[in-house]
Short mmCIF file of C-alpha atoms and ligand atoms in Angstrom, two decimals:
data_model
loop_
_atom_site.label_atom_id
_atom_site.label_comp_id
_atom_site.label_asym_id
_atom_site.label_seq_id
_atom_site.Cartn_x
_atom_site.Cartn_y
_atom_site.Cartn_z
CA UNK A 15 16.90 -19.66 -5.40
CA UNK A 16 13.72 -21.08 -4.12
CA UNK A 17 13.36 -24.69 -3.42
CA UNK A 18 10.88 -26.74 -5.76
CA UNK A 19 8.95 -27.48 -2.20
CA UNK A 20 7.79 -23.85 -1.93
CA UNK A 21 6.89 -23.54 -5.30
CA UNK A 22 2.97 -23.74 -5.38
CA UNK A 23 1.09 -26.38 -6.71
CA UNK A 24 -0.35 -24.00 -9.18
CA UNK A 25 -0.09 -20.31 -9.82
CA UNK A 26 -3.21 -18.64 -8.09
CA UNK A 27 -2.44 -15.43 -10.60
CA UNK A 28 -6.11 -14.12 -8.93
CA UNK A 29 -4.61 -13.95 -5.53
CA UNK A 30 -1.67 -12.21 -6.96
CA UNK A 31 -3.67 -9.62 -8.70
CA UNK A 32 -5.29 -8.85 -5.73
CA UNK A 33 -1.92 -7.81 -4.17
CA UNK A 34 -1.84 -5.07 -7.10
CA UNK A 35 -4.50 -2.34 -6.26
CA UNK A 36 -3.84 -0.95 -9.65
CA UNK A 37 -4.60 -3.72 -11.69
CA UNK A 38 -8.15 -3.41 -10.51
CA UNK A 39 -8.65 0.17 -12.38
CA UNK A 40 -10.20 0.82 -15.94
CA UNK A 41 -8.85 3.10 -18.68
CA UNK A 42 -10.92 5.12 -21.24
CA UNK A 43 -14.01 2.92 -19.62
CA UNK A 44 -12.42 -0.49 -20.11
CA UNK A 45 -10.54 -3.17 -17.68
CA UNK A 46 -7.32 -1.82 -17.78
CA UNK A 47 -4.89 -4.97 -19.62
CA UNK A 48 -1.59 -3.33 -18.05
CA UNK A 49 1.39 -5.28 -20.93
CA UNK A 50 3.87 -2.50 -20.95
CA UNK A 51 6.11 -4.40 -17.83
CA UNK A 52 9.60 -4.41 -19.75
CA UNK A 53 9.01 -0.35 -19.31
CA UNK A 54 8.18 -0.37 -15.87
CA UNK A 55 5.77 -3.48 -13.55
CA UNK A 56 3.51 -2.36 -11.37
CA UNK A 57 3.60 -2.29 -7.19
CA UNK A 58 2.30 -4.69 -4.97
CA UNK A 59 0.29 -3.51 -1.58
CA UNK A 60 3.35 -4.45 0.31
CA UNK A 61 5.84 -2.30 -1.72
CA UNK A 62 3.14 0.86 -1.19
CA UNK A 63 2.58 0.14 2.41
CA UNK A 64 6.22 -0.42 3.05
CA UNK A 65 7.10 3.15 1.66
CA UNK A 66 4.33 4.67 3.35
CA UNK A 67 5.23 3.14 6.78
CA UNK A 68 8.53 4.58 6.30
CA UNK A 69 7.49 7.95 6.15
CA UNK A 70 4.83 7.98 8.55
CA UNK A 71 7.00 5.83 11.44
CA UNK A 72 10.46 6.00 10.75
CA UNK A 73 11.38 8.90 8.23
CA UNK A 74 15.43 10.61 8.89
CA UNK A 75 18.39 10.55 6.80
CA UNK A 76 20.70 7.74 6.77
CA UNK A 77 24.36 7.10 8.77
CA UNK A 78 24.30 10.96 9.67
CA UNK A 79 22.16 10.84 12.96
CA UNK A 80 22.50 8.70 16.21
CA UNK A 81 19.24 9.34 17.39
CA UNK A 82 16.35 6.79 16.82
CA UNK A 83 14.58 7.52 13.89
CA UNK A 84 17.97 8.32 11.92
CA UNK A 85 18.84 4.50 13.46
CA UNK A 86 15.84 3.00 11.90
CA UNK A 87 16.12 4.86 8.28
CA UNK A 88 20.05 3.71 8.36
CA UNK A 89 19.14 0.14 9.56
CA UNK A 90 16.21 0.13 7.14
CA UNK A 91 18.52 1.23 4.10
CA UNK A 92 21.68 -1.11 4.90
CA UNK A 93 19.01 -4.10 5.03
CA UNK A 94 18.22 -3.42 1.50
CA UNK A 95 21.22 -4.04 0.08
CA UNK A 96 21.88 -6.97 2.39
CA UNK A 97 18.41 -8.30 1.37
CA UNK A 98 19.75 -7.50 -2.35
CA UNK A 99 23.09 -9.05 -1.96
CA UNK A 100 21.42 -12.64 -1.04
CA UNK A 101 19.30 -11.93 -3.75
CA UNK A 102 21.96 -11.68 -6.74
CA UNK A 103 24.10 -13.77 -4.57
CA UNK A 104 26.72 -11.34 -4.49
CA UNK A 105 29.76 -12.82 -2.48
CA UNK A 106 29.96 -9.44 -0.39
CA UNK A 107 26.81 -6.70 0.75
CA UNK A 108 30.20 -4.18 0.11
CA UNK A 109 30.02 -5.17 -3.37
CA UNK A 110 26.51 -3.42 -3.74
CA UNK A 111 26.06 -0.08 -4.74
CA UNK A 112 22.53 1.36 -4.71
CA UNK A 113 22.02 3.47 -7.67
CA UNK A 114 19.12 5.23 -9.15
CA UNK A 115 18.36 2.84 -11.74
CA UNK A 116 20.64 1.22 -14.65
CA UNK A 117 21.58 3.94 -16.25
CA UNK A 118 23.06 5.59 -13.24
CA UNK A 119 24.96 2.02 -13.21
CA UNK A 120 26.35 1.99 -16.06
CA UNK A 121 27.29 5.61 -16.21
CA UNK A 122 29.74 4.97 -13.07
CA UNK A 123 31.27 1.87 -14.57
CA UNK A 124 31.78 4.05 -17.63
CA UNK A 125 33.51 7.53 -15.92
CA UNK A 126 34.94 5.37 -12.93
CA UNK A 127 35.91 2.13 -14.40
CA UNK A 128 36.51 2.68 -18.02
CA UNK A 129 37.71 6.04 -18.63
CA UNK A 130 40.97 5.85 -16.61
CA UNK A 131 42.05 2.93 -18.48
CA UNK A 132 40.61 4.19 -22.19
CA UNK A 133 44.04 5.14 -24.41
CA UNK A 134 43.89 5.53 -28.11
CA UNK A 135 43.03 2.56 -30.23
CA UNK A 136 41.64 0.66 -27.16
CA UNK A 137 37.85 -0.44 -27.07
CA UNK A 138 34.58 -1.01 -25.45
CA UNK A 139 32.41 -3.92 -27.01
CA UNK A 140 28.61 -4.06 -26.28
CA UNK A 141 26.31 -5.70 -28.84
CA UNK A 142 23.33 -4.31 -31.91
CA UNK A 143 20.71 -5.42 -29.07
CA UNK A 144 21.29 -3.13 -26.57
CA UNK A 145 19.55 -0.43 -24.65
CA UNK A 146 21.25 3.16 -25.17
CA UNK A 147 21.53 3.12 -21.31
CA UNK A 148 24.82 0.03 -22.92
CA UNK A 149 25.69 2.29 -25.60
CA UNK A 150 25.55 5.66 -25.27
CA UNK A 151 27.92 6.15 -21.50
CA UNK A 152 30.68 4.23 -23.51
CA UNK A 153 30.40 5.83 -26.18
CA UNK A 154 31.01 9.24 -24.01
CA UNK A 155 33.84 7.85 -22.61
CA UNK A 156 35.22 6.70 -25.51
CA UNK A 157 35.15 9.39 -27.39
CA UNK A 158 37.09 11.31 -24.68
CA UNK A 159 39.58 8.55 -24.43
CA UNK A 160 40.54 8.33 -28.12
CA UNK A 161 38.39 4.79 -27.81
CA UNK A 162 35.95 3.21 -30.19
CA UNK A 163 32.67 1.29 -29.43
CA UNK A 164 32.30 -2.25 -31.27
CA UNK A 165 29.09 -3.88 -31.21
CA UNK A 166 28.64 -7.77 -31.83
CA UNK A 167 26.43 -8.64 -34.45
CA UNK A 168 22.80 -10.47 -34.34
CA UNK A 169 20.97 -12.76 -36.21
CA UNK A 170 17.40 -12.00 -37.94
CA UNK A 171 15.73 -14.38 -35.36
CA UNK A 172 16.89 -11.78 -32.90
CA UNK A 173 19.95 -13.71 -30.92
CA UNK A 174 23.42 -12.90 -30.36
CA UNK A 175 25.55 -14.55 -32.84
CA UNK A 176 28.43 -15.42 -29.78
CA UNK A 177 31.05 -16.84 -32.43
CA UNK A 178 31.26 -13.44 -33.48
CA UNK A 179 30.84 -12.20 -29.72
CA UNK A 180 33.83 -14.10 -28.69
CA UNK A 181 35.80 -12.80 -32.01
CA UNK A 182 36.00 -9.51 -31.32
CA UNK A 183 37.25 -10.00 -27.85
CA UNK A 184 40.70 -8.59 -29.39
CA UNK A 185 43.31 -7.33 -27.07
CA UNK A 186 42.04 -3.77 -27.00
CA UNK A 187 38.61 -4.57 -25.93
CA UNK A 188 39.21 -3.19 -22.63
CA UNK A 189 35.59 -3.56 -21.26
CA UNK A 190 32.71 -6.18 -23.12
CA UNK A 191 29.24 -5.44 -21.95
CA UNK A 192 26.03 -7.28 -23.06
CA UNK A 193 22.34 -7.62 -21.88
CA UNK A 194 21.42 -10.54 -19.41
CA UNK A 195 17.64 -9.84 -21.78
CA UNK A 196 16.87 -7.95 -24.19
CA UNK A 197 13.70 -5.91 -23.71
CA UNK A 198 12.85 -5.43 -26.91
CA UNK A 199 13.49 -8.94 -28.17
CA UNK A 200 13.00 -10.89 -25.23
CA UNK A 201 16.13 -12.49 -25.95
CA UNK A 202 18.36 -14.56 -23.14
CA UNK A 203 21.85 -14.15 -23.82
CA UNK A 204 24.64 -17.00 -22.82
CA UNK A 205 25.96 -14.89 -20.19
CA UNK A 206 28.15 -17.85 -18.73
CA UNK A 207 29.58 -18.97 -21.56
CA UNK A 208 30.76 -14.81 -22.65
CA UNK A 209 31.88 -14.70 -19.33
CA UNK A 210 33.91 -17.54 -18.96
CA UNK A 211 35.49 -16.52 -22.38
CA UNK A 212 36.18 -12.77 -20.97
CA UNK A 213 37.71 -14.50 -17.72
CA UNK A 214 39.90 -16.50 -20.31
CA UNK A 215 40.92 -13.50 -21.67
CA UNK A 216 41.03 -11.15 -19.10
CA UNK A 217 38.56 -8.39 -19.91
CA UNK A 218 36.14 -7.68 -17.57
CA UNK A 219 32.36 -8.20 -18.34
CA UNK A 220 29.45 -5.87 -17.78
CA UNK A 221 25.67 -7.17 -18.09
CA UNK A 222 22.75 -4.99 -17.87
CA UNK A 223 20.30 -7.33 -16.01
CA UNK A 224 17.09 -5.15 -16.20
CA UNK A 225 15.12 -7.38 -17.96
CA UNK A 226 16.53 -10.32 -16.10
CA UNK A 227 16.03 -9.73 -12.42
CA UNK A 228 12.09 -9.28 -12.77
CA UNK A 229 11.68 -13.07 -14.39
CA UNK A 230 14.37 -15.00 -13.17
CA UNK A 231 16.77 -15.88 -9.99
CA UNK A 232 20.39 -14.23 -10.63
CA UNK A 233 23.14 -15.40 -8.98
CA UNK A 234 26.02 -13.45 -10.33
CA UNK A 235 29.04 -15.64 -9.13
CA UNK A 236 27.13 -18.23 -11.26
CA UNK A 237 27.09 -15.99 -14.00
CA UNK A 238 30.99 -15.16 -13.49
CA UNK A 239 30.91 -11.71 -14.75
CA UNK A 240 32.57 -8.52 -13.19
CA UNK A 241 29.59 -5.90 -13.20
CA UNK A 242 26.10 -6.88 -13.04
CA UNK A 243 23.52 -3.26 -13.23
CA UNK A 244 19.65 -3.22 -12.70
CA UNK A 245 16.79 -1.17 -12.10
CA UNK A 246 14.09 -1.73 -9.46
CA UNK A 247 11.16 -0.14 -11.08
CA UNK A 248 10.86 -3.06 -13.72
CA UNK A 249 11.18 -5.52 -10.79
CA UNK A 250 8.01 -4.23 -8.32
CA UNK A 251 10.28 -1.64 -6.52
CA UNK A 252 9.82 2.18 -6.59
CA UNK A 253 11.37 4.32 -9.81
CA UNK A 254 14.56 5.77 -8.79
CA UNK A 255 15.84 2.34 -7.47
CA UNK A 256 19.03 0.66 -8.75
CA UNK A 257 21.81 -1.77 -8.31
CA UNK A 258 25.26 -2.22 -9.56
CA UNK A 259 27.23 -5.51 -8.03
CA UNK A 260 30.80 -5.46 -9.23
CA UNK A 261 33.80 -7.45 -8.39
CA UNK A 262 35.70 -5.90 -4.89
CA UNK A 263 38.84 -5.80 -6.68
CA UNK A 264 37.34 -3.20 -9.35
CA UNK A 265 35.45 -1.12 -6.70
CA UNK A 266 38.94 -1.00 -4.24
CA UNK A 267 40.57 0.38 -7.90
CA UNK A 268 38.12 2.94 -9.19
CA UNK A 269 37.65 6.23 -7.88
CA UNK A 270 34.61 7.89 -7.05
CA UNK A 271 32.51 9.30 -9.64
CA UNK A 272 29.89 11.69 -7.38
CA UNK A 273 31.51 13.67 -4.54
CA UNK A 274 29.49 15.04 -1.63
CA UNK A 275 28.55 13.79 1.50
CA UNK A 276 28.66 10.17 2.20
CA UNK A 277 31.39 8.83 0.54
CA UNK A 278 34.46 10.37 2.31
CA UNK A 279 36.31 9.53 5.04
CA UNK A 280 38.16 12.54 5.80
CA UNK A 281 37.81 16.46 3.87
CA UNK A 282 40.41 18.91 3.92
CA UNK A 283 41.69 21.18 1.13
CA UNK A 284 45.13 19.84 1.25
CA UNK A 285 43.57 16.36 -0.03
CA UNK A 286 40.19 14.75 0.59
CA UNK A 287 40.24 10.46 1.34
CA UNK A 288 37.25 8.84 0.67
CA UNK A 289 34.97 5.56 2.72
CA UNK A 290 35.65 2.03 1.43
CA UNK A 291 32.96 0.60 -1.20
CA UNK A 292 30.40 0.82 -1.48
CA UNK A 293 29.70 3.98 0.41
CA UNK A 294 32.80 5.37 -1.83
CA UNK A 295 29.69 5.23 -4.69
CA UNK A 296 27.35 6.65 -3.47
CA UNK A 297 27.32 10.44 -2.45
CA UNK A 298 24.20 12.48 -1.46
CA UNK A 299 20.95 11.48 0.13
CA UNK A 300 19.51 8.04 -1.59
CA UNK A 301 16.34 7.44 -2.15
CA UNK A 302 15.61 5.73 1.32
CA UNK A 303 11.88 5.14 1.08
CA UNK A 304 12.59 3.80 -2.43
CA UNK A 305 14.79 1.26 -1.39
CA UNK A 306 12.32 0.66 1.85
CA UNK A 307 10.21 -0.07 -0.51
CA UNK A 308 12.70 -2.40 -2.83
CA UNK A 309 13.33 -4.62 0.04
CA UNK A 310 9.38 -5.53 0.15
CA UNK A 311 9.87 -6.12 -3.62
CA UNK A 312 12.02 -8.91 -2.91
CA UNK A 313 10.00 -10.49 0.11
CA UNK A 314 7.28 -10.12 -2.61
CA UNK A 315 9.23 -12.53 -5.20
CA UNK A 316 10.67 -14.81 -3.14
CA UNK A 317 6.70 -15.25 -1.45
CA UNK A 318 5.74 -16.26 -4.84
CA UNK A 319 9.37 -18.34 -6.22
CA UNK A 320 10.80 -17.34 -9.25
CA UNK A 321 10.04 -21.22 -10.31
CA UNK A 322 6.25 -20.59 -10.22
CA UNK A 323 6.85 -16.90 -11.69
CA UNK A 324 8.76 -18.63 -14.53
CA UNK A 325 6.73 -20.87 -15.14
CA UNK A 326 3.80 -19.18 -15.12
CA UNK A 327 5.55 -16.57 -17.47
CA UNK A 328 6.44 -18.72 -19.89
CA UNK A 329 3.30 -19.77 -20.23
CA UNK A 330 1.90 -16.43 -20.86
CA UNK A 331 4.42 -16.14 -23.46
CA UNK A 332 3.69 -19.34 -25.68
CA UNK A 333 0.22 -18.56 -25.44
CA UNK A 334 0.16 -14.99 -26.61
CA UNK A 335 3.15 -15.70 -29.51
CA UNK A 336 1.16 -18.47 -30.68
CA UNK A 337 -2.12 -16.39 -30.68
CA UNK A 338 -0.30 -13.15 -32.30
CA UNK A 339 0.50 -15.35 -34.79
CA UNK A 340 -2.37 -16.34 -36.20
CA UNK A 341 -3.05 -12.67 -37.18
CA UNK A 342 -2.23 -12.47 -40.97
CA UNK A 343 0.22 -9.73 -42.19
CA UNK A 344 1.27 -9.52 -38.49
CA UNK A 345 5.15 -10.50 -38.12
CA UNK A 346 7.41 -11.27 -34.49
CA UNK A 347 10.08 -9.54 -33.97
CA UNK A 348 12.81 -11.16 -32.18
CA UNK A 349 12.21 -15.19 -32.10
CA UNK A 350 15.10 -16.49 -30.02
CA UNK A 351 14.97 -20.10 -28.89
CA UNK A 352 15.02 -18.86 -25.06
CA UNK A 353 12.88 -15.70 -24.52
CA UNK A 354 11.50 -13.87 -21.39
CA UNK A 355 7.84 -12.97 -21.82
CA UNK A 356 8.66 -9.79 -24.43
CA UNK A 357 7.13 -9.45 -27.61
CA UNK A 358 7.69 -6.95 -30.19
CA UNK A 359 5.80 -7.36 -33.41
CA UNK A 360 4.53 -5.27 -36.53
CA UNK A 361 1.75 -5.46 -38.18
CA UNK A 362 1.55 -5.03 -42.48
CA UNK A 363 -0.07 -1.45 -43.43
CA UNK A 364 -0.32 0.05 -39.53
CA UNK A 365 1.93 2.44 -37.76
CA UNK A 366 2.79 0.69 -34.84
CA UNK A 367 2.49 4.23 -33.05
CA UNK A 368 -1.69 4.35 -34.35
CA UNK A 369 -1.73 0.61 -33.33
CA UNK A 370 -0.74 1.21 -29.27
CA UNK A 371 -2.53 4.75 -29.63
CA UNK A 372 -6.28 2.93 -30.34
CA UNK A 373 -5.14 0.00 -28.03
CA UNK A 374 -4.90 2.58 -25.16
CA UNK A 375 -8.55 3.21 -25.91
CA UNK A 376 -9.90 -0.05 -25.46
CA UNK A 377 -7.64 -0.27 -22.40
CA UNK A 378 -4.67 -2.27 -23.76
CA UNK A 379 -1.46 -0.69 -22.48
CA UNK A 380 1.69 -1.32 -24.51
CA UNK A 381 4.68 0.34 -25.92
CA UNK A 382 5.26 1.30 -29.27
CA UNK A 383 8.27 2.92 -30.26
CA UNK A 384 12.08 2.30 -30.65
CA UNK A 385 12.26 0.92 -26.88
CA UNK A 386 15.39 3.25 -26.40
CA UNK A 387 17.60 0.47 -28.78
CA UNK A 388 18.23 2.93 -32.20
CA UNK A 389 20.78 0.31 -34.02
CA UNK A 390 18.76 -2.75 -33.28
CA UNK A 391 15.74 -0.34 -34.93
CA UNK A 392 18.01 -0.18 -37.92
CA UNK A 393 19.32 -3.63 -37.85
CA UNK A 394 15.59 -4.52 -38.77
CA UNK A 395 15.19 -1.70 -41.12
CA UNK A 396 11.88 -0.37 -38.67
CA UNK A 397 12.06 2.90 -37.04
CA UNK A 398 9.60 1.44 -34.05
CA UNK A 399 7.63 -1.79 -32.92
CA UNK A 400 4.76 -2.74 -31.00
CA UNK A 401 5.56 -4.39 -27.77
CA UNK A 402 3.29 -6.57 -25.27
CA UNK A 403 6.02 -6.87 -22.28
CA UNK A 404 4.34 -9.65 -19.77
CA UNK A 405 4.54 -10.11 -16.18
CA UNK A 406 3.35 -12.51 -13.71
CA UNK A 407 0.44 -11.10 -12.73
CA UNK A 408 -1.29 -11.18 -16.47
CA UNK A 409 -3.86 -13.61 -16.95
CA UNK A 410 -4.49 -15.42 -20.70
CA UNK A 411 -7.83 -13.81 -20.40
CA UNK A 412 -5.89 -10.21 -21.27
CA UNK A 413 -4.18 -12.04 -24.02
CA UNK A 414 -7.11 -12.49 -25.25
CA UNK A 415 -8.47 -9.27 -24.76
CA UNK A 416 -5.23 -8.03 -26.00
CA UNK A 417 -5.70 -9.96 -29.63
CA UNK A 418 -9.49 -9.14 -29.85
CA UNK A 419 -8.40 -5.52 -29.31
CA UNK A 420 -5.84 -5.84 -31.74
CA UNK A 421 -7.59 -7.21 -34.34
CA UNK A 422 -10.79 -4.72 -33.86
CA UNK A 423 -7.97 -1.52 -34.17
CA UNK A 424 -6.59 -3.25 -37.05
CA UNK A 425 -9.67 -2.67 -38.72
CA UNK A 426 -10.00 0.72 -38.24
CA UNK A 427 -6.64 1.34 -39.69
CA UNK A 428 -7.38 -0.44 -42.88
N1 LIG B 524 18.66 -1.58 -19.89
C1 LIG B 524 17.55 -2.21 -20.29
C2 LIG B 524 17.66 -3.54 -20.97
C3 LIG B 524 16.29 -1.61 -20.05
O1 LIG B 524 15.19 -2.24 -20.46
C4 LIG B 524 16.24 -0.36 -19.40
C5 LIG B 524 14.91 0.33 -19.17
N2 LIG B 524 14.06 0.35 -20.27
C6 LIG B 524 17.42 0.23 -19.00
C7 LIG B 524 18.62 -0.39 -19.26
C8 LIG B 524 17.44 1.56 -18.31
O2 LIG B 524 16.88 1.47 -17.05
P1 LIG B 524 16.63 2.79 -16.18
O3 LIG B 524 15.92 3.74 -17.10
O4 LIG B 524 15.76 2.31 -15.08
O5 LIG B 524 17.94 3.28 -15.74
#
C-alpha cells in the first residue's frame, strides 16, 4: 500500500502523539498510558476537526437534496467509501457498504446472505477464537434455518489449527467465517491460504477484519475472500462507523435486510423494487459526520504508511512481551508465531478484574474481561484476561510505566 520511499526514516511517535489531543490528559492524577486500542484507538486532530467542519460548514442529509449543502454532505459521504474502496482495494466503490460497525456487518451477511440459503442439516463454520459479533448472528440464523454452527479448533499457543480448518469444510458448510486477528490473542490467521481452499470448494468466506485494518494494509482481492467486515472506531474513525466489502455477485443476489428510505428505487403497495448495491444496504440516515470523519482516518494512515506503523508496532510488541515476561507467576495468553500488538495475560493469585481496576488508578488503561470471545474463555479454562492492546502512537516509555504499574498493583493484591 505505501511505497518503502514514503516510509520515514524513523518513526517520530512524539510528533504523532501530538496529533492526539487526548493522549496529553492524566487520569486519577497520573499520565494517562491509554493500552486498551483493540477496544477502541483514539482520534487524531484531523479526524475531530474533520467532523466538526462538517457540521459547522457543510451539515444536510445525503442524495435527498439538490441544493448546496445537501451536495456537499452527499459528495462528502460517497468520497468515503471511494476513499475506503482504494483502501481495502476493493475491485468496485459499489461493493462497499457503510455500516455502523462490524457487528452491523455481519448481522446483514447473516439475515441477507445466509438465511435464505440455511435448510436443515446445512452449516455455518467460524472458529473457538472469535468475537460473538462471528458467532452469535449465525447462530440466530441458524437456529431459524434448522442449521448448526461448527467452530474450528485452536491450539494452546493460541493459533488456528487450519488442517482442521480446511477439514470441516464439508459440503454443508454453506458459509466459513474466521477473524483476519484475533483481539484477544493477537493472532494473524492464514486468510489466503482458507480462502483459496473455500474458492476450491465453493463456499464463500467471511473475515471479520477489525483487528486487521488498524495495523496493517488490506487488500481484499489479495486476500480472495467473499466478505470482508470492519469497524472504524478501532481504526482512528468515529464509533458508529463500519464497512462490509463483499463480492458483487453476492450483493446483486441478496435482498435487503433494512427497509426505509434510501435503498429503493420505486414504492408502491402492489410491490416495492429496490436501488442497486450498495445503496440496496443501506436504509435510513448514516452517520455522515462519522464517515466525514473516517475519510480523515485514512489520510491519517496513509500520512504515516502502514510500513512504519508496522514496524513500529511490532516493536512495541516484542518489547512489552518480553518485559511481561519477566514477571514471575505472570503467564501470555495467546503466543502465535505472527501477532498484532495484543496481549492478553494472567497473572498467578490476582483477579484480572482487581488487576485493570488498580491499573486505572495509576493511569494504566486496559481491558480485563472476556473481550466479548465466551468459548475461547473456556477453551483456556479462564473466565477473563488482562489485555494491553497497542497502537502506534504508544511509546516503550508506557511499557514501562505499564510493568512498573503492574508490578506495584501486584503487590497490593498479595
Ligand atoms: N470483531 C472483532 C475481532 C472485534 O474486536 C470487535 C470489537 N471488539 C468486533 C468484531 C465488533 O465490533 P463493533 O462492536 O465495532 O461492531
Amino acid at each position: 500500500m505505501t511505497s518503502a520511499t514514503s516510509m520515514p526514516a524513523t518513526f517520530d511517535v512524539q510528533r504523532v502523539r501530538a496529533d492526539f489531543p487526548l493522549l496529553a490528559r492524566s487520569v486519577h492524577g497520573k499520565p494517562l498510558v491509554y493500552l486498551d486500542n483493540a477496544n477502541t484507538s483514539q482520534k487524531p486532530l484531523a479526524v475531530i476537526e474533520a467532523m466538526n467542519t462538517h457540521y459547522r460548514e457543510h451539515n444536510a442529509n445525503v442524495s435527498r437534496a439538490v441544493h448546496q449543502l445537501g451536495e456537499e454532505a452527499t459528495a462528502a459521504y460517497e468520497g468515503t467509501r471511494d476513499k475506503l474502496a482504494r483502501f481495502i482495494n476493493a475491485p468496485s466503490r459499489n461493493e462497499l457498504i457503510l455500516t455502523s460497525g462490524t457487528t452491523q456487518a455481519t448481522n446483514l451477511v447473516a439475515y441477507s446472505y445466509a438465511l435464505p440459503r440455511l435448510k436443515p442439516g446445512d452449516a455455518i463454520l467460524t472458529t473457538v477464537m472469535e468475537h460473538h459479533a462471528n458467532i452469535v448472528p449465525w447462530q440466530l440464523v441458524a437456529a431459524r434455518g434448522g442449521a448448526t454452527v461448527k467452530a474450528a479448533p485452536i491450539s494452546e499457543r493460541g493459533e488456528l489449527i487450519v488442517e482442521k480448518y480446511l477439514d470441516m469444510l464439508t459440503p454443508e458448510v454453506k458459509l466459513a467465517c474466521v477473524t483476519h486477528v484475533s483481539n484477544v490473542l493477537g493472532t494473524v490467521n492464514p486468510v489466503r491460504e482458507i480462502a483459496k481452499e473455500c474458492r476450491r470448494r465453493g463456499i464463500p468466506l467471511l473475515v471479520d477484519g477489525s483487528q486487521a485494518v488498524p495495523h496493517r494494509p488490506v487488500d481484499v482481492q489479495a486476500l480472495g475472500c467473499d466478505f470482508y467486515a470492519f469497524t472504524g472506531h478501532k481504526m482512528l474513525a468515529p464509533t458508529g462507523t463500519g464497512a462490509l466489502w463483499a463480492r458483487r455477485e453476492h450483493l446483486e443476489a441478496m435482498p435487503p435486510f433494512f427497509g426505509g428510505g434510501e435503498m429503493i428505487r420505486e414504492v408502491r403497495f402492489s410491490g416495492t423494487t429496490f436501488a442497486a448495491p450498495p445503496h440496496k444496504f443501506e436504509a435510513g440516515t448514516p452517520n455522515i459526520a462519522g464517515f466525514v470523519g473516517m475519510a480523515a482516518a485514512i489520510d491519517y494512515y496513509q500520512s504515516l504508511g502502514f510500513e512504519a506503523i508496522h514496524a513500529w508496532e511490532q516493536q512495541l510488541l516484542a518489547y512489552a512481551t518480553e518485559r511481561l515476561r519477566e514477571i514471575p507467576g505472570l503467564r501470555i495468553v495467546g503466543e502465535a508465531a505472527e501477532k498484532e500488538p495484543v496481549i492478553s495475560f494472567l497473572i498467578d493469585g490476582a483477579q484480572a478484574t482487581d488487576l485493570a481496576t488498580l491499573l486505572d488508578l495509576e493511569g494504566v488503561a486496559v481491558r480485563s474481561g472476556h473481550h466479548c470471545a465466551h468459548p475461547l474463555m473456556q477453551f483456556y479454562g479462564v473466565p477473563s484476561t488482562l489485555r494491553a492492546s497497542l497502537a502506534f502512537y504508544n511509546t516503550r516509555e508506557e511499557i514501562d510505566a505499564f510493568i512498573a504499574a503492574l508490578l506495584k498493583v501486584r503487590q497490593l493484591l498479595r
